[in-house]
Amino acid sequence: MAVEIVYEENNKIGIIFPFDAQILDIVRTIPGRQWQPANKKWTFPDTDANMQHFLLSLYKTGRFNVDEKALENQEPSHSRYLEKMLQYLKLRDYSPHTIETYKMQLKWFFDRTELSPSEVTTEDIKLYLEKMRTLAGCSRTYFVQCVSALKSFYKYGYPGGLFNPAASIPMPKKEKKYPDILSREEVKKIITSPSNIKHRLLLSLIYSAGLRVSEAVIIQLQDIDTDRKVIHIRQAKGRKDRYVMLSTEIINMINQYRSKVMVHTWLFPGSAGADTHLATRSAQNAFYKAIEATGIEKNVSIHSLRHAFATHLLENGTDLRYIQELLGHRDPKTTQIYTHVSTKDLKNINSPLDGLL
């Protein structure tokens, strides 16, 4: 069996072959194909996706020769489309973290399934997600990231937008979980535990203003306004600036800190020198060391200091709208979680057991 492939005008590919039911079935799976009765040949749009699909389908029949060495040296089929998608996401101003996450998810998917982009079906994606859940115990976040990455890949990277096997896959329902909340006494133990003055200031600052750790480590001296008692948080989550409170206690701690630590640009310089800021991972490690030293057994992370900040403000009577602004939440529903974990109203309700015995 021989199949002749010729280039036509108007970005078309022509296919000529003796009648064969198996080859005909392959041609009929190509979008935009047309039969040219005068020339007795099929044509279809000249796109990478169409050619890749057609050649791969021919190869799978086992009836055609192939240069095995060329296949071994071939670039992974998804790489060229991946770069196109990444360029588009950068133009759309996606965060570097999101772009890197999508890149890793796509690498894992194509490496583990060993499928080319033209082969992937909706069922393949569902089976992959099911395996990752049962074998690896992957979380909802992993599912969302994987499906979002595949949707973007086929929408912005794969040529022609011919199909998107991830488009019809629904996102898994959100789990309704509430975070463990640190008490004021537990927070005090944590922020006073480190012997390192930089780590004490860092943990205290995160709690005092309800900061994300990624926001705290990139604070510069110019962002701290001691006269107005505010800190300028620049380009936080969602590419938004905001101002947060600067407590008097933090001002005193910063003065003590600067008398012992040489600070130029970043409030928390990194180990590589004055030109870098403290790494997020280093900040997290400082928190876990404090947890270990205090013996607190709650399921908490450094982000729990931000949760504690919001909850303690709410219990002190601060309006939820102000807390939303301080946290930088776009949706008030995100802030409303603290109404569920606050004990402010629960303390005013007596258990029916009280007074019974």
XYZ file of C-alpha atoms in Angstrom:
357
model
C 0.000 0.000 0.000
C 1.347 3.428 -0.947
C -0.197 6.787 -0.038
C 0.890 9.852 -1.980
C 0.849 13.168 -0.114
C 1.032 16.354 -2.210
C 0.834 20.062 -1.407
C -2.055 21.906 -3.000
C -2.911 25.572 -3.426
C -4.823 27.518 -0.744
C -3.024 25.732 2.134
C -4.417 22.310 1.291
C -2.912 18.831 1.413
C -3.836 16.274 -1.238
C -4.019 12.531 -0.529
C -3.937 9.964 -3.337
C -4.227 6.208 -2.728
C -5.863 3.109 -4.208
C -9.256 2.425 -2.701
C -8.811 0.987 0.782
C -11.534 0.977 3.449
C -9.095 1.341 6.351
C -7.311 4.376 4.853
C -10.661 5.891 3.875
C -11.885 5.640 7.463
C -8.780 7.535 8.605
C -9.310 10.311 6.036
C -12.916 10.712 7.126
C -11.793 11.559 10.667
C -9.950 14.680 9.455
C -11.886 17.958 9.836
C -12.426 19.884 6.604
C -11.647 16.966 4.265
C -13.107 17.085 0.745
C -13.312 14.558 -2.086
C -12.149 15.839 -5.470
C -13.846 13.517 -8.009
C -12.117 15.086 -11.048
C -8.648 14.293 -9.693
C -9.734 11.287 -7.614
C -8.081 12.506 -4.449
C -8.950 13.780 -0.995
C -7.859 17.202 0.296
C -7.851 18.690 3.780
C -6.515 21.888 5.459
C -2.727 21.973 5.789
C -2.290 22.232 9.569
C 0.160 20.567 11.936
C -2.723 18.929 13.772
C -4.209 17.410 10.610
C -0.878 16.116 9.324
C 0.131 14.705 12.686
C -3.218 12.958 13.085
C -3.132 11.525 9.563
C 0.470 10.239 9.685
C 0.094 8.812 13.181
C -3.100 7.010 12.159
C -1.339 5.513 9.140
C 1.552 4.394 11.315
C -0.784 2.673 13.765
C -2.214 0.465 11.019
C 1.153 -1.326 10.890
C 1.078 -1.293 7.080
C 3.672 1.440 6.468
C 7.408 1.736 6.961
C 8.769 4.366 9.338
C 12.204 5.737 10.169
C 12.550 4.530 13.776
C 15.684 6.654 14.352
C 13.791 9.776 13.306
C 11.038 8.889 15.747
C 13.536 8.512 18.594
C 15.024 11.946 17.911
C 11.665 13.613 17.438
C 10.764 16.407 19.825
C 7.847 15.527 22.158
C 4.723 16.222 20.133
C 3.204 18.588 22.670
C 6.285 20.819 23.095
C 5.743 23.140 20.143
C 2.109 23.706 21.104
C 3.064 24.192 24.751
C 5.344 27.122 23.881
C 2.545 28.753 21.902
C 0.172 28.412 24.854
C 2.735 29.815 27.311
C 3.315 32.850 25.089
C -0.426 33.506 24.986
C -0.789 33.214 28.761
C 2.070 35.681 29.248
C 0.362 38.149 26.920
C -2.825 37.696 28.944
C -0.796 38.631 32.045
C -1.231 35.312 33.839
C 0.891 35.089 36.978
C 4.281 33.309 36.704
C 3.060 30.816 39.316
C 0.000 29.868 37.231
C 2.055 29.566 34.052
C 4.604 27.300 35.741
C 1.811 25.174 37.277
C 0.118 24.683 33.884
C 3.474 23.793 32.320
C 4.164 21.098 34.919
C 0.632 19.670 34.747
C 0.862 19.283 30.963
C 4.292 17.671 31.193
C 2.996 15.149 33.749
C -0.113 14.391 31.694
C 1.647 13.748 28.379
C 4.584 11.917 29.993
C 2.316 9.596 31.979
C -0.270 8.908 29.272
C 2.278 8.772 26.413
C -0.393 10.229 24.134
C 0.130 12.827 21.431
C -2.189 15.874 21.469
C -4.198 14.590 18.497
C -4.868 11.271 20.252
C -6.249 12.633 23.522
C -9.954 12.124 24.121
C -12.236 13.259 26.916
C -12.309 9.683 28.182
C -8.471 9.611 28.323
C -8.475 12.663 30.573
C -11.151 11.207 32.841
C -9.239 7.932 33.164
C -6.029 9.808 33.946
C -7.696 11.863 36.675
C -9.306 8.755 38.148
C -5.933 6.984 38.268
C -4.267 9.968 39.902
C -6.984 10.010 42.548
C -6.984 6.291 43.349
C -3.249 5.587 43.006
C -1.703 8.856 44.159
C -4.503 10.345 46.270
C -4.355 13.659 44.389
C -6.397 16.549 45.741
C -9.149 18.629 44.158
C -6.567 21.354 43.520
C -4.552 18.939 41.368
C -7.681 18.084 39.359
C -8.562 21.744 38.786
C -5.020 22.615 37.739
C -4.805 19.666 35.347
C -8.151 20.312 33.639
C -7.493 24.072 33.434
C -4.057 23.446 31.907
C -5.479 21.065 29.281
C -8.311 23.453 28.415
C -5.807 26.271 27.878
C -3.476 23.995 25.903
C -6.144 23.042 23.383
C -7.683 26.517 23.277
C -4.537 28.634 22.947
C -1.735 26.242 21.949
C -3.095 23.481 19.742
C -3.442 24.763 16.146
C -6.750 25.624 14.638
C -8.805 25.004 17.765
C -10.082 21.869 16.070
C -11.181 20.181 19.251
C -10.812 20.507 23.001
C -11.186 17.175 24.809
C -11.038 18.918 28.202
C -13.839 21.398 27.445
C -16.698 19.181 28.649
C -15.014 17.973 31.843
C -16.664 19.601 34.885
C -14.569 20.834 37.762
C -14.890 18.753 40.946
C -17.033 20.231 43.691
C -15.311 22.274 46.326
C -14.800 20.523 49.614
C -16.388 22.435 52.460
C -13.541 22.473 54.945
C -12.766 25.056 57.583
C -9.200 25.777 58.652
C -7.931 25.128 62.163
C -7.708 28.492 63.900
C -4.864 29.395 66.222
C -5.875 31.022 69.502
C -4.296 34.287 70.601
C -2.193 32.411 73.131
C -0.970 29.986 70.477
C -0.066 32.860 68.146
C 1.903 34.492 70.959
C 3.870 31.273 71.509
C 4.641 30.954 67.798
C 5.835 34.514 67.149
C 7.984 34.643 70.298
C 9.518 31.202 69.765
C 12.242 31.916 67.125
C 15.645 32.967 68.439
C 16.349 34.525 65.032
C 15.196 38.175 65.126
C 14.414 38.158 61.395
C 12.070 35.167 61.790
C 10.374 36.709 64.846
C 9.683 39.903 62.907
C 8.488 37.989 59.847
C 5.949 35.839 61.717
C 4.780 38.806 63.793
C 4.328 40.971 60.682
C 2.290 38.310 58.855
C -0.079 37.985 61.830
C -0.248 41.736 62.542
C -1.476 42.613 59.032
C -2.967 39.345 57.754
C -0.397 38.970 54.980
C 0.197 36.100 52.623
C 3.729 34.771 53.009
C 4.423 35.658 49.361
C 3.488 39.276 50.166
C 5.561 39.482 53.343
C 8.884 38.308 51.877
C 8.875 40.941 49.103
C 8.196 43.985 51.301
C 10.736 46.741 50.709
C 11.729 49.524 53.091
C 10.045 52.071 50.834
C 6.722 50.231 51.314
C 6.666 50.968 55.059
C 5.105 54.304 56.030
C 5.638 54.770 59.770
C 3.985 58.219 59.770
C 0.682 56.981 58.358
C 1.135 53.551 59.965
C 0.461 51.612 56.757
C 2.310 49.126 54.575
C 1.953 49.298 50.800
C 1.438 45.751 49.466
C 2.360 45.835 45.794
C 0.975 43.578 43.039
C -0.440 40.926 45.351
C -2.698 38.069 44.252
C -4.807 39.192 41.306
C -2.197 41.862 40.449
C -3.702 44.280 42.946
C -2.095 46.830 45.262
C -3.514 47.483 48.711
C -2.640 49.115 52.024
C -2.617 47.253 55.326
C -2.180 48.378 58.899
C 1.255 48.866 60.457
C 1.024 48.221 64.185
C 3.016 50.224 66.731
C 4.517 47.000 68.031
C 5.811 46.130 64.537
C 7.396 49.576 64.194
C 9.304 48.986 67.441
C 10.347 45.512 66.271
C 11.570 46.882 62.917
C 13.727 49.477 64.712
C 15.298 46.769 66.898
C 15.728 44.510 63.874
C 17.482 47.182 61.777
C 19.903 47.917 64.609
C 21.139 44.314 64.301
C 20.544 43.402 60.646
C 21.907 45.325 57.646
C 18.898 46.127 55.459
C 19.131 47.955 52.114
C 16.174 47.305 49.802
C 14.259 44.291 51.069
C 12.972 44.225 54.631
C 13.849 40.512 54.693
C 17.001 40.021 52.581
C 17.795 36.538 51.333
C 20.833 34.427 52.026
C 22.318 35.297 48.614
C 22.837 38.926 49.638
C 21.177 42.328 49.538
C 19.921 41.919 45.971
C 17.514 39.097 46.840
C 14.635 38.740 49.273
C 13.945 35.878 51.661
C 12.583 32.793 49.896
C 9.018 31.705 50.626
C 10.290 28.237 51.481
C 12.643 29.681 54.129
C 9.753 31.578 55.706
C 7.647 28.409 55.821
C 10.504 26.492 57.423
C 10.807 29.165 60.111
C 7.113 28.717 60.924
C 7.319 24.915 61.149
C 10.331 25.151 63.446
C 8.312 27.439 65.713
C 5.392 24.977 65.689
C 7.721 22.130 66.605
C 9.245 24.151 69.436
C 5.859 25.126 70.900
C 4.317 21.644 70.615
C 1.117 22.900 68.933
C -0.621 19.902 67.309
C -3.194 21.661 65.137
C -3.060 21.144 61.366
C -1.653 24.573 60.540
C 0.753 26.303 58.144
C 2.221 29.787 57.951
C -1.006 30.828 56.180
C -2.804 30.047 59.452
C -1.414 33.310 60.861
C -3.474 35.129 58.213
C -6.539 33.067 59.170
C -5.941 33.910 62.832
C -5.634 37.632 62.028
C -9.027 37.708 60.274
C -10.782 35.552 62.886
C -9.455 37.539 65.840
C -10.487 40.830 64.205
C -13.999 39.477 63.643
C -14.222 38.288 67.252
C -13.150 41.775 68.359
C -16.137 43.249 66.493
C -14.444 44.483 63.291
C -16.865 44.781 60.366
C -16.488 42.015 57.781
C -16.182 44.565 54.963
C -13.047 46.066 56.518
C -11.561 42.598 56.971
C -12.242 41.898 53.290
C -10.307 45.036 52.288
C -7.410 44.252 54.601
C -7.107 40.708 53.255
C -7.427 41.839 49.645
C -10.346 39.514 48.863
C -12.190 40.313 45.648
C -15.266 38.245 46.552
C -16.920 38.848 49.963
C -17.882 35.149 50.040
C -14.198 34.326 50.509
C -14.121 36.442 53.661
C -17.362 35.003 55.008
C -15.594 31.767 55.903
C -14.388 33.502 59.064
C -17.958 33.873 60.280
C -18.042 30.055 60.445
C -14.783 29.602 62.352
C -15.239 32.526 64.748
C -16.345 31.656 68.287
C -17.711 35.148 68.938
C -21.378 34.148 68.744
C -20.893 30.604 70.011
C -19.637 31.943 73.327
C -23.003 33.646 73.861
C -24.948 30.400 73.432
C -25.254 28.071 76.398
C -25.192 24.343 75.829
C -28.409 22.551 76.949
C -26.140 20.428 79.171
C -25.179 23.474 81.242
C -27.421 23.590 84.294
C -28.856 20.171 83.571
C -26.483 18.193 85.763
